[in-house]
PDB file of C-alpha atoms in Angstrom:
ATOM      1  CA  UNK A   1     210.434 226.876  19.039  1.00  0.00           C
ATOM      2  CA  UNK A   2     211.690 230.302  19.430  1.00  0.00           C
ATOM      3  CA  UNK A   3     209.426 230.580  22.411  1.00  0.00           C
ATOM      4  CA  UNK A   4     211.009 227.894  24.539  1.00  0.00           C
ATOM      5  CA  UNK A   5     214.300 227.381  23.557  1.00  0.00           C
ATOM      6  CA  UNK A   6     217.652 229.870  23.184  1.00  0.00           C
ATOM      7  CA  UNK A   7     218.115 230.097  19.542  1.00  0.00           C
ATOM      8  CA  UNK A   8     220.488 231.920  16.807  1.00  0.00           C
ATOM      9  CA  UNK A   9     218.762 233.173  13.757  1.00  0.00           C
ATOM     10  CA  UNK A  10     220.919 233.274  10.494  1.00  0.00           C
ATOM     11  CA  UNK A  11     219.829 236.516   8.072  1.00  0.00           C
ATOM     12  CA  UNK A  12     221.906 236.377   4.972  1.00  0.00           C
ATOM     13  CA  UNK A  13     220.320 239.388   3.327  1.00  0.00           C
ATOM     14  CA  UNK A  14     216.646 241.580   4.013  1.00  0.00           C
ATOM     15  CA  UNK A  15     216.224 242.064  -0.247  1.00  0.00           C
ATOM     16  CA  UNK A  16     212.484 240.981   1.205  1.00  0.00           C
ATOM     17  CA  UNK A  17     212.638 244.400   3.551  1.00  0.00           C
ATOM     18  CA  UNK A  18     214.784 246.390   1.468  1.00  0.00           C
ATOM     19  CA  UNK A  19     213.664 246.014  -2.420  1.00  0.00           C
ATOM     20  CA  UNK A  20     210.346 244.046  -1.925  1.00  0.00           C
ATOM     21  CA  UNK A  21     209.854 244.162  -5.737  1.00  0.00           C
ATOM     22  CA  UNK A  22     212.506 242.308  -6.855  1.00  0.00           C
ATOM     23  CA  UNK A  23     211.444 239.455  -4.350  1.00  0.00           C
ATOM     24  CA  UNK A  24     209.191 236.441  -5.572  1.00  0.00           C
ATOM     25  CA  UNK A  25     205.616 237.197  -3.726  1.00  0.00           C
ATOM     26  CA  UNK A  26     204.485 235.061  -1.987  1.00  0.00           C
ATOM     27  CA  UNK A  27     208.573 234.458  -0.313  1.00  0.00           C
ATOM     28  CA  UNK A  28     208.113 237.832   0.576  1.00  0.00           C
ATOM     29  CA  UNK A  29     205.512 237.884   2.693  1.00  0.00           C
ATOM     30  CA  UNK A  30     206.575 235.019   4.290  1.00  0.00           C
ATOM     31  CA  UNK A  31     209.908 236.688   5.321  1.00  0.00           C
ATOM     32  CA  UNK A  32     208.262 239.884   6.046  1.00  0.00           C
ATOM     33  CA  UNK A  33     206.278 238.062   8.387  1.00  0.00           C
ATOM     34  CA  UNK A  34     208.874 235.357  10.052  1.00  0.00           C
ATOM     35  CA  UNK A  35     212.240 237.162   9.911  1.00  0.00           C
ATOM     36  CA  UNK A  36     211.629 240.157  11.962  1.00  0.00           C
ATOM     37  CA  UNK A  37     209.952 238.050  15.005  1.00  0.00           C
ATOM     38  CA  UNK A  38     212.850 235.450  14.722  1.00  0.00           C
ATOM     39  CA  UNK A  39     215.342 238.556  14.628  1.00  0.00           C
ATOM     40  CA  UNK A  40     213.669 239.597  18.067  1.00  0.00           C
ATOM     41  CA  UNK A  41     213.133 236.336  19.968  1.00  0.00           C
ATOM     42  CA  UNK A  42     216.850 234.991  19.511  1.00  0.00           C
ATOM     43  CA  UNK A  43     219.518 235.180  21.550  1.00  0.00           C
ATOM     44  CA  UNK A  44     221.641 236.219  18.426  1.00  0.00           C
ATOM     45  CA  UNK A  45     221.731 236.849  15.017  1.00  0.00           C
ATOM     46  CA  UNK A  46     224.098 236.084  12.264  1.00  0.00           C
ATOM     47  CA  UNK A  47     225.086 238.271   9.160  1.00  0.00           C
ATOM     48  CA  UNK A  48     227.127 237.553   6.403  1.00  0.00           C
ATOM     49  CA  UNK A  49     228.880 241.199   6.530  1.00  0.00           C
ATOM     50  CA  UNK A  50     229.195 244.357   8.800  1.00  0.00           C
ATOM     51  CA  UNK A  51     227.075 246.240   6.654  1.00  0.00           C
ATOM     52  CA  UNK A  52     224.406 243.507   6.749  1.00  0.00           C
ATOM     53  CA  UNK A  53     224.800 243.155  10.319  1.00  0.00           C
ATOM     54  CA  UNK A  54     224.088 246.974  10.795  1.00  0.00           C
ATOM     55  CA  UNK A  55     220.937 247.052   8.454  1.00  0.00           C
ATOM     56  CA  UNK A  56     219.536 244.118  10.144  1.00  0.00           C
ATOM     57  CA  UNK A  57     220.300 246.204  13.669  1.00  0.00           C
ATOM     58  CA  UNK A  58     218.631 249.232  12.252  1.00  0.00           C
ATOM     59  CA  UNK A  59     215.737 247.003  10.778  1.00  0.00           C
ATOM     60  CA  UNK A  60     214.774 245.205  13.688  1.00  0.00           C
ATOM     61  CA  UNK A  61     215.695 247.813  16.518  1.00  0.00           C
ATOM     62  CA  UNK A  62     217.883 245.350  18.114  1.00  0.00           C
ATOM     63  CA  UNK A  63     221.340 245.499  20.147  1.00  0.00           C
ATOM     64  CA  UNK A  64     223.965 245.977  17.322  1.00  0.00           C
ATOM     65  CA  UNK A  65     225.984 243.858  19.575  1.00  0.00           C
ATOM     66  CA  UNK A  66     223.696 240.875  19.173  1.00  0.00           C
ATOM     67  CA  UNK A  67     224.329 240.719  15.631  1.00  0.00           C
ATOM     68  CA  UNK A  68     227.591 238.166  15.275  1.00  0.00           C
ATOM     69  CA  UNK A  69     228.922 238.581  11.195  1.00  0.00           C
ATOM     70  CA  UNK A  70     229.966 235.261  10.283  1.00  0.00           C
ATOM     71  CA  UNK A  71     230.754 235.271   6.531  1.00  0.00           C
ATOM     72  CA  UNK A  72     231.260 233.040   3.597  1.00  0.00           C
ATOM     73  CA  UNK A  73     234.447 232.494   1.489  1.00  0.00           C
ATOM     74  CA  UNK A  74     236.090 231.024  -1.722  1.00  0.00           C
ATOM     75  CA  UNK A  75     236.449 227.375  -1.362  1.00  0.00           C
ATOM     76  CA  UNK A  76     239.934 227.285  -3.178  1.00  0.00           C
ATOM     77  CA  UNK A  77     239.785 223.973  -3.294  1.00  0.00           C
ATOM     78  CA  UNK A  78     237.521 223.697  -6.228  1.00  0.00           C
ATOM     79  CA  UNK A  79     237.582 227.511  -7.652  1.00  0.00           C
ATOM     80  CA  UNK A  80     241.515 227.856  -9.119  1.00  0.00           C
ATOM     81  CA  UNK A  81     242.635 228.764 -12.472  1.00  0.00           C
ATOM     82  CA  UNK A  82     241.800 226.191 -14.695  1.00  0.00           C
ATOM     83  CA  UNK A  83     243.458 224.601 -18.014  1.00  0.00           C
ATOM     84  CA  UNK A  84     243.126 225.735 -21.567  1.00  0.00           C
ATOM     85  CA  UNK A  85     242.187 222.182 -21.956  1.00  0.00           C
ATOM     86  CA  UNK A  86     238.922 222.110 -19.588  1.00  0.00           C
ATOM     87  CA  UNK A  87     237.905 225.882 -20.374  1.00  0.00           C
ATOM     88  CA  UNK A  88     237.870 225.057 -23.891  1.00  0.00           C
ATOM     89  CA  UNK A  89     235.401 221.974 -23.622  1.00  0.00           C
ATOM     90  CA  UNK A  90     233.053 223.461 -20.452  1.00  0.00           C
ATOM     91  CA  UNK A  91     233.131 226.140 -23.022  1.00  0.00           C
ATOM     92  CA  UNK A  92     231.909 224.367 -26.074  1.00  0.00           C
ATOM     93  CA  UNK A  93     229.399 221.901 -24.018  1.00  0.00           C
ATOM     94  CA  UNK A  94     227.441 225.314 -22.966  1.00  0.00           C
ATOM     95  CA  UNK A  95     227.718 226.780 -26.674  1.00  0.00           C
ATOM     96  CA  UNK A  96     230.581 229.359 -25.700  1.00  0.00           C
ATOM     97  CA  UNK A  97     232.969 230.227 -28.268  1.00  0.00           C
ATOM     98  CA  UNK A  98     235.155 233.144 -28.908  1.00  0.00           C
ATOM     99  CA  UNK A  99     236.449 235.188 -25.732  1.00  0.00           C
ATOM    100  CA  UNK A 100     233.113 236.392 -23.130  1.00  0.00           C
ATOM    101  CA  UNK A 101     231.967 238.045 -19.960  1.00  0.00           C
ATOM    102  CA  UNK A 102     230.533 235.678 -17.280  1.00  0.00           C
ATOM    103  CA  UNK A 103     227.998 236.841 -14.940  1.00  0.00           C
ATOM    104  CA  UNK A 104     227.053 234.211 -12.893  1.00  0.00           C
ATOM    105  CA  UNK A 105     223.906 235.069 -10.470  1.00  0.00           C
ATOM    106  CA  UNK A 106     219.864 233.438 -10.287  1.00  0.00           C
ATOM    107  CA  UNK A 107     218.647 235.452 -12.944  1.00  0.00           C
ATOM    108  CA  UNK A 108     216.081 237.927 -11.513  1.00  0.00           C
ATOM    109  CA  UNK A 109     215.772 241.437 -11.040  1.00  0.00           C
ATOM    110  CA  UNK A 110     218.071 241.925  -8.106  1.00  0.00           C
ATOM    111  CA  UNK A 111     220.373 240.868  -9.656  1.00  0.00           C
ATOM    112  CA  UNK A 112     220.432 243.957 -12.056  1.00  0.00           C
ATOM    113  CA  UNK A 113     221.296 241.864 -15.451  1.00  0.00           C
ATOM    114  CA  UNK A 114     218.732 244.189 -17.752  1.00  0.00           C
ATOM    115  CA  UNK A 115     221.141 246.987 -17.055  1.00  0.00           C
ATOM    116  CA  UNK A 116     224.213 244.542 -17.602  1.00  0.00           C
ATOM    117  CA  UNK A 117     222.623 243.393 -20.912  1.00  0.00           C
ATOM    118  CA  UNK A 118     222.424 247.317 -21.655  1.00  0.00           C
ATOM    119  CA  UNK A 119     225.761 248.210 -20.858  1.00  0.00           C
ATOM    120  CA  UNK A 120     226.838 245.142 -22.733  1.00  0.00           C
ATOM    121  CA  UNK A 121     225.214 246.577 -25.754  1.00  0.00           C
ATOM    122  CA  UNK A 122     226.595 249.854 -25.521  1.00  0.00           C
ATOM    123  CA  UNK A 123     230.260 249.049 -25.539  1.00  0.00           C
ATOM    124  CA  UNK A 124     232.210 250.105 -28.596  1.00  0.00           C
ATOM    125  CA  UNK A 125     231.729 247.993 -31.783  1.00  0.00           C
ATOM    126  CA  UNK A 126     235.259 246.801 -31.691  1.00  0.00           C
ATOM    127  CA  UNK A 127     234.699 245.159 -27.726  1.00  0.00           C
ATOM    128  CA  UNK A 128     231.261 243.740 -28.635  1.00  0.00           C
ATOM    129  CA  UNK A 129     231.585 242.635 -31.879  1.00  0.00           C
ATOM    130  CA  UNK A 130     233.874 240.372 -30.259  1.00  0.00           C
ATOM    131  CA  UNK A 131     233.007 239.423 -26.953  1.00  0.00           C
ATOM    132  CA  UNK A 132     229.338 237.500 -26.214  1.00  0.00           C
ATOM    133  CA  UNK A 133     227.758 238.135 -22.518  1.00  0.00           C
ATOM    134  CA  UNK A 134     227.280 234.878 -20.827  1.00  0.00           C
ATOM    135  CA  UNK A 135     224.646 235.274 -18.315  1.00  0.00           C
ATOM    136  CA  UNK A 136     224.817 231.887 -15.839  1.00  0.00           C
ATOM    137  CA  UNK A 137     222.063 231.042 -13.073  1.00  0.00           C
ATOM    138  CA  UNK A 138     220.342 228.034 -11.218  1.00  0.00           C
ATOM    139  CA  UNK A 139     217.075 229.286 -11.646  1.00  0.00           C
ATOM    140  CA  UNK A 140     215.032 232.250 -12.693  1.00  0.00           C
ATOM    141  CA  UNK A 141     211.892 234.396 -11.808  1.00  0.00           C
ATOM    142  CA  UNK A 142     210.453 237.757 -12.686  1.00  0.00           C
ATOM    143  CA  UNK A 143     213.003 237.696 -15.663  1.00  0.00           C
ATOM    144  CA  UNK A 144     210.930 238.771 -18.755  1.00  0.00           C
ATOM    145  CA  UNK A 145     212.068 242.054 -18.346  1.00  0.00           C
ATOM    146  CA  UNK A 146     215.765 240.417 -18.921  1.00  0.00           C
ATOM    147  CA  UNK A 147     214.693 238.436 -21.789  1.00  0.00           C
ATOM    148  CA  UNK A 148     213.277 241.266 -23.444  1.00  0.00           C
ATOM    149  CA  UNK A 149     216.048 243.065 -23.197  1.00  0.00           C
ATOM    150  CA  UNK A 150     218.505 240.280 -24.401  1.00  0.00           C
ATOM    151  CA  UNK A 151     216.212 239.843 -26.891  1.00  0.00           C
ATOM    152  CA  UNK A 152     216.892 243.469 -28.299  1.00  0.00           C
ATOM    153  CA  UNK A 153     220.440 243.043 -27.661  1.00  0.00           C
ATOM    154  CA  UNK A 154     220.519 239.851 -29.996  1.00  0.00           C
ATOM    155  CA  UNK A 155     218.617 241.499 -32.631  1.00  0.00           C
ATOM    156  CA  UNK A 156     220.824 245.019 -32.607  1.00  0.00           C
ATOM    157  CA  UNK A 157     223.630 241.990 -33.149  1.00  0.00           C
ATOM    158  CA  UNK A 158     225.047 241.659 -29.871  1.00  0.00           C
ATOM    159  CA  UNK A 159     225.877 238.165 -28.805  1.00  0.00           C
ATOM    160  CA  UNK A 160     224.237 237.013 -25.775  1.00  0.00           C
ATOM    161  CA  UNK A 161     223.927 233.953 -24.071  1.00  0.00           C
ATOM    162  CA  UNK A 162     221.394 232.929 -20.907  1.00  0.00           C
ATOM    163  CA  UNK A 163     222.128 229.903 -18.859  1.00  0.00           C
ATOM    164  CA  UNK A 164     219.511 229.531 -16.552  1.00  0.00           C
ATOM    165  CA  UNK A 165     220.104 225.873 -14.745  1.00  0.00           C
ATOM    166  CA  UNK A 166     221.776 224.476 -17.611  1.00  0.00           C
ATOM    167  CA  UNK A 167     225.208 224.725 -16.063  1.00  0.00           C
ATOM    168  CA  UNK A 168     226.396 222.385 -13.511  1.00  0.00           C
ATOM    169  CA  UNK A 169     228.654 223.508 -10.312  1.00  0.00           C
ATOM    170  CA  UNK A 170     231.568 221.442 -11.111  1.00  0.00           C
ATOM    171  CA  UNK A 171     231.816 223.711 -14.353  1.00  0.00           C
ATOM    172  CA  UNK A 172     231.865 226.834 -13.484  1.00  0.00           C
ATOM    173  CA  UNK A 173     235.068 227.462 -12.051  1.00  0.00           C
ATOM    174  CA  UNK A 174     236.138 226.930 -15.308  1.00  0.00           C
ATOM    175  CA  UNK A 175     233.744 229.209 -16.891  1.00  0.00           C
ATOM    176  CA  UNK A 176     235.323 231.932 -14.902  1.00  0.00           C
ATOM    177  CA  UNK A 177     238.885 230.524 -15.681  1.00  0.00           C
ATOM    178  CA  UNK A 178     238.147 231.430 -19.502  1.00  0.00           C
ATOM    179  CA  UNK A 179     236.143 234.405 -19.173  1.00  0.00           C
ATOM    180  CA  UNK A 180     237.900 237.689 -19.731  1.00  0.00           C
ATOM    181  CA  UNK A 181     236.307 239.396 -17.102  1.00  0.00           C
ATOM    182  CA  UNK A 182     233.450 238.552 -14.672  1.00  0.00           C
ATOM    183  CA  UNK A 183     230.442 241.204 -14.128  1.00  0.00           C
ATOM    184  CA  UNK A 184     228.381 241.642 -10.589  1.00  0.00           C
ATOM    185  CA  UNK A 185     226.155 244.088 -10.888  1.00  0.00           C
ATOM    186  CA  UNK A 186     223.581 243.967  -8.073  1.00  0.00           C
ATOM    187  CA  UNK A 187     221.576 246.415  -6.785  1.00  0.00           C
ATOM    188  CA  UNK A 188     221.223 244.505  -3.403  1.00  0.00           C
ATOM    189  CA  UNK A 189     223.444 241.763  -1.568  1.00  0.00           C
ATOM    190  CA  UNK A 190     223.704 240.061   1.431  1.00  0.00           C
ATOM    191  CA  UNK A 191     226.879 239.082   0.576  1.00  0.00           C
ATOM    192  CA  UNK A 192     227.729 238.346  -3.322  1.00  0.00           C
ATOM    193  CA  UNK A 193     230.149 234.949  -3.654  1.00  0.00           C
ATOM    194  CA  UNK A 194     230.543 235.281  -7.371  1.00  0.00           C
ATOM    195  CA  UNK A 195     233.048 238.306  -7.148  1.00  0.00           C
ATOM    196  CA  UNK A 196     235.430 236.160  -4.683  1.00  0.00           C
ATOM    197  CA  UNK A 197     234.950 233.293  -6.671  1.00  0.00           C
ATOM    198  CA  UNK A 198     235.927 235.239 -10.181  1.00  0.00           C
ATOM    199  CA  UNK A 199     239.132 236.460  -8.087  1.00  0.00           C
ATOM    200  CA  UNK A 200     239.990 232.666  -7.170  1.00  0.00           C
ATOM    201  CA  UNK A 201     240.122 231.720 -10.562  1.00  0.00           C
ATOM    202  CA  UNK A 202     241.996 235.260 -11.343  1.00  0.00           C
ATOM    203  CA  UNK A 203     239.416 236.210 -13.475  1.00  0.00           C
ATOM    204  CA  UNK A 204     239.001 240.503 -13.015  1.00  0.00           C
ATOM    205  CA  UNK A 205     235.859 241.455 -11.847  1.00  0.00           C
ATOM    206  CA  UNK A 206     232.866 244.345 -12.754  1.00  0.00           C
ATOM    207  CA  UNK A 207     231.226 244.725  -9.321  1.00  0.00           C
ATOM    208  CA  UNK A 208     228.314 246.725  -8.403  1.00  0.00           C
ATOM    209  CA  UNK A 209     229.581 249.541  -5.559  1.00  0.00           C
ATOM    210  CA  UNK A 210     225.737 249.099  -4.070  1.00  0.00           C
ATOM    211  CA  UNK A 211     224.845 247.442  -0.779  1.00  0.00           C
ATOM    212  CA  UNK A 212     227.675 245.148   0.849  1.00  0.00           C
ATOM    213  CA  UNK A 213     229.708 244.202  -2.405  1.00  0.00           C
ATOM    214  CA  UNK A 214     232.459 247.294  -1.657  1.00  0.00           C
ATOM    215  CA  UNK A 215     233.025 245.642   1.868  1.00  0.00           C
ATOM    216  CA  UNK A 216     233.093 242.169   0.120  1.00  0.00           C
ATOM    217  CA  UNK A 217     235.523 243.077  -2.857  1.00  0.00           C
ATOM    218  CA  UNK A 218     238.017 246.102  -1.277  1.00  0.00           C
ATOM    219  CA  UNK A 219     239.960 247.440  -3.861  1.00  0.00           C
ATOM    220  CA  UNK A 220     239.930 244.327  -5.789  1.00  0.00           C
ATOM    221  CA  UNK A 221     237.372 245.104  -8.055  1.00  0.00           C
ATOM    222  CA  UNK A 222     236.165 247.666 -10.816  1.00  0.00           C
ATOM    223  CA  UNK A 223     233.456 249.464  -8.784  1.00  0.00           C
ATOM    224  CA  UNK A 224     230.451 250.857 -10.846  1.00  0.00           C
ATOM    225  CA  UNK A 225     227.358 251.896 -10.371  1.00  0.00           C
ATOM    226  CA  UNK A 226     224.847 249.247 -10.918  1.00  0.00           C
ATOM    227  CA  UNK A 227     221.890 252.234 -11.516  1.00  0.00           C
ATOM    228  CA  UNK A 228     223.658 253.419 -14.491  1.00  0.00           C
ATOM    229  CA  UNK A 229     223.952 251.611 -17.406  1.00  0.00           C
ATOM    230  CA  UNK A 230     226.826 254.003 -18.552  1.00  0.00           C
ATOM    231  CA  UNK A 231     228.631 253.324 -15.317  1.00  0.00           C
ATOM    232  CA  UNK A 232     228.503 249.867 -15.990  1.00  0.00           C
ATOM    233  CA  UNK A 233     229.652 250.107 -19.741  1.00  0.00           C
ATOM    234  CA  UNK A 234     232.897 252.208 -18.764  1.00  0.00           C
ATOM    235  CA  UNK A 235     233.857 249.164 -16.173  1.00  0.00           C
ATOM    236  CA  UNK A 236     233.290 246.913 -18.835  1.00  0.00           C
ATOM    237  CA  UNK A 237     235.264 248.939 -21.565  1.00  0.00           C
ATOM    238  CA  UNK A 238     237.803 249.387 -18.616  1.00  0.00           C
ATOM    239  CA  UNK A 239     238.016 245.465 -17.594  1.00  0.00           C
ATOM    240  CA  UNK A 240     238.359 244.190 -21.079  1.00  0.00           C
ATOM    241  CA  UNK A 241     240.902 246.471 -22.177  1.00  0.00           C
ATOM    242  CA  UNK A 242     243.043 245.452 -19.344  1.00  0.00           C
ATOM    243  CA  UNK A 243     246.139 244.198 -20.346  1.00  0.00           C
ATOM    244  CA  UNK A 244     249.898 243.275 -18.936  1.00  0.00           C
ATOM    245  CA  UNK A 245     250.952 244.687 -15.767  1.00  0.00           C
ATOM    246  CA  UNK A 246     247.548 246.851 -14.914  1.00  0.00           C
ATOM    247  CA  UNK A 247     245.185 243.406 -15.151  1.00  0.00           C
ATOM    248  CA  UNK A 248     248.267 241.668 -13.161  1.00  0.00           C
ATOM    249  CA  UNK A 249     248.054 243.864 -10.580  1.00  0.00           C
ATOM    250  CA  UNK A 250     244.055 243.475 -10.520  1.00  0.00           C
ATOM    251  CA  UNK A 251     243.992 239.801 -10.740  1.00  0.00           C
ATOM    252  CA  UNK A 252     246.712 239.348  -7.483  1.00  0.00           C
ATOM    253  CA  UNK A 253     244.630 242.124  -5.675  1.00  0.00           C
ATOM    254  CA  UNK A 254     241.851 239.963  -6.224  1.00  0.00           C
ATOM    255  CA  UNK A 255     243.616 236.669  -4.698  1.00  0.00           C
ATOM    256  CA  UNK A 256     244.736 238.658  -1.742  1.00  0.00           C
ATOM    257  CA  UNK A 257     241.034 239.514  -1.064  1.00  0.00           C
ATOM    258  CA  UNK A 258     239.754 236.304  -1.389  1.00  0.00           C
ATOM    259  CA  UNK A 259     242.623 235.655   1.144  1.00  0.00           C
ATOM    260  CA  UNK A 260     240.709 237.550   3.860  1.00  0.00           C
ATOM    261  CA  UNK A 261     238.082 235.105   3.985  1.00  0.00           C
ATOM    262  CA  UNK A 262     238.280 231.327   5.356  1.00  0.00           C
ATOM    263  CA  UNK A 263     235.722 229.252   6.210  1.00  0.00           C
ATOM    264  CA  UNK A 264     237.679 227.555   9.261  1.00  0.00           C
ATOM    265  CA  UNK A 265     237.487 231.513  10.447  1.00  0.00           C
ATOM    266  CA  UNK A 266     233.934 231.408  10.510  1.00  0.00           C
ATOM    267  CA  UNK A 267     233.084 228.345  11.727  1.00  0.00           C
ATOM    268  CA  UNK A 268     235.370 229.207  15.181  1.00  0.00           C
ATOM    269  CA  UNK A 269     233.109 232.305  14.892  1.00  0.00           C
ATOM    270  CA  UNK A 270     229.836 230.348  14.641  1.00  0.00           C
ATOM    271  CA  UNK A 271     230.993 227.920  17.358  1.00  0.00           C
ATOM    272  CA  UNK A 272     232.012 230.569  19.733  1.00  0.00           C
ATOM    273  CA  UNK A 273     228.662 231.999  19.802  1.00  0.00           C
ATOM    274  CA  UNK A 274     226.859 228.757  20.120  1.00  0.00           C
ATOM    275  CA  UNK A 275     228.983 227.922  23.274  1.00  0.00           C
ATOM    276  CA  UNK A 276     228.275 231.690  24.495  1.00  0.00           C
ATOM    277  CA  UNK A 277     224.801 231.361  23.861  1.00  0.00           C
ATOM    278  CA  UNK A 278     224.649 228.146  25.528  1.00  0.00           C
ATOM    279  CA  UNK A 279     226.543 229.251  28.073  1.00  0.00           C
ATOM    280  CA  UNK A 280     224.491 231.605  28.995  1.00  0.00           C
ATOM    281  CA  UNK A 281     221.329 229.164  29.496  1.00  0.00           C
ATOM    282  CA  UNK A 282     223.984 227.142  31.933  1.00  0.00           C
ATOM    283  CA  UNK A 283     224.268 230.295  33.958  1.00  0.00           C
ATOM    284  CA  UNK A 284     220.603 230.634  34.437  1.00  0.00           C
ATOM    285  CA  UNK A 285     219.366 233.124  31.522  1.00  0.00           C
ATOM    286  CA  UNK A 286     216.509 233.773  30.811  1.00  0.00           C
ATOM    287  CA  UNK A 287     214.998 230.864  28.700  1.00  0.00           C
ATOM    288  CA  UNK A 288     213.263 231.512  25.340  1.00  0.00           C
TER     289      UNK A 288
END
């Protein structure tokens, strides 16, 4: 279709171009293969972020200026504080009890939990005897490495928990409502919704300062690095020893960067350069 017509390509991240290992297989490939001719052929390309939209410039050889970012945002109609009330039973339906960290993410190695699960482990006896790692995801894949490791975590008696598609959407906005801090640790993004979401329910958050996430968070977030699983620990120690003014001032920098984004914003963005693309075929362009 490509061929004929005058098309927009979305890319939301390249994790197939820039950490290939950490990529199911055989998606891989296919993205190797299809994503870098659709990224020529269209008229324009979408990113999620300016730092995606310059990789994918730098990837592809293409105009920088044909990359459009159109990103993503909070829907603060469903992510909010929550009550006591509905924390405490999404809580207790998912076998949560006691005060946690939520990491919410597809569990798989881009998304950096063995090192999480690590750093979790290594906190001081008086932050993890008390607090469990709750590690939430829709699915999973190339995760024995992050069972094995929660596995070892469990048995040096650290409390962990893995929710791989076991947790409904509607619930966790509360499962960030009760967490005491929210960790996102990945080594790669496109863009990383989880951080903005944890900030929406004014939940702090751990965030990894690789890839896009420092564009996405500001100076909203406890920036670590996700390739050191001491850097990690110290933003955990830090983030769950917050208390009274320092984690209020966190938690309303966080809902003044979730501020920044709308998604009304980026639809006018999207629809703008649909009309300029199309547009341009009016005006006699050259057809694709």
């Amino acid at each position: 279709p490509l061929r004929r017509s005058r098309s927009i390509t979305a890319i939301h991240d390249l994790c197939f171009e820039a950490v290939p290992e950490m990529v199911d297989d055989d998606n891989g490939r296919f993205l190797r293969r299809e994503v870098s001719r659709a990224a020529v052929r269209s008229d324009r390309v979408t990113a999620l972020t300016e730092t995606m939209a310059d990789e994918i410039a730098a990837q592809y050889a293409i105009d920088r200026a044909k990359v459009v970012v159109v990103g993503c945002a909070a829907d603060r109609t469903r992510f909010y504080r929550r009550s006591e009330r509905e924390v405490a039973e999404v809580a207790a339906r998912h076998g949560i009890f006691g005060p946690y960290v939520l990491a919410v993410g597809n569990i798989e190695p881009r998304k950096n939990q063995v090192r999480l699960v690590e750093a979790f482990a290594a906190l001081p006896d008086d932050l993890a005897d008390r607090f469990t790692l709750v590690l939430v995801g829709a699915g999973a894949w190339k995760d024995d490495a992050v069972r094995e490791a929660a596995d070892a975590a469990l048995a040096a008696g650290r409390r962990i928990r893995i929710l791989a598609g076991t947790v409904e959407d509607a619930d966790v906005p509360a499962l960030y409502s009760g967490a005491t801090a929210s960790a996102y640790v990945s080594v790669y993004e496109g863009f990383g919704m989880p951080p903005l979401e944890s900030m929406a329910c004014r939940t702090p958050v751990v965030a990894s300062e690789a890839s896009v996430i420092p564009e996405v968070v500001g100076d909203a977030a406890i920036l670590v690095d996700p390739f050191d699983v001491a850097s990690i620990a110290a933003g955990l120690e830090r983030a769950l020893r917050l208390e009274g003014a320092e984690r209020d001032a966190l938690v309303e920098a966080g809902l003044a960067n979730v501020a920044r984004y709308d998604w009304a914003d980026h639809a006018r963005t999207l629809l703008a350069t649909i009309d300029d693309v199309r547009g341009a075929s009016a005006a006699g362009g050259t057809a694709r």
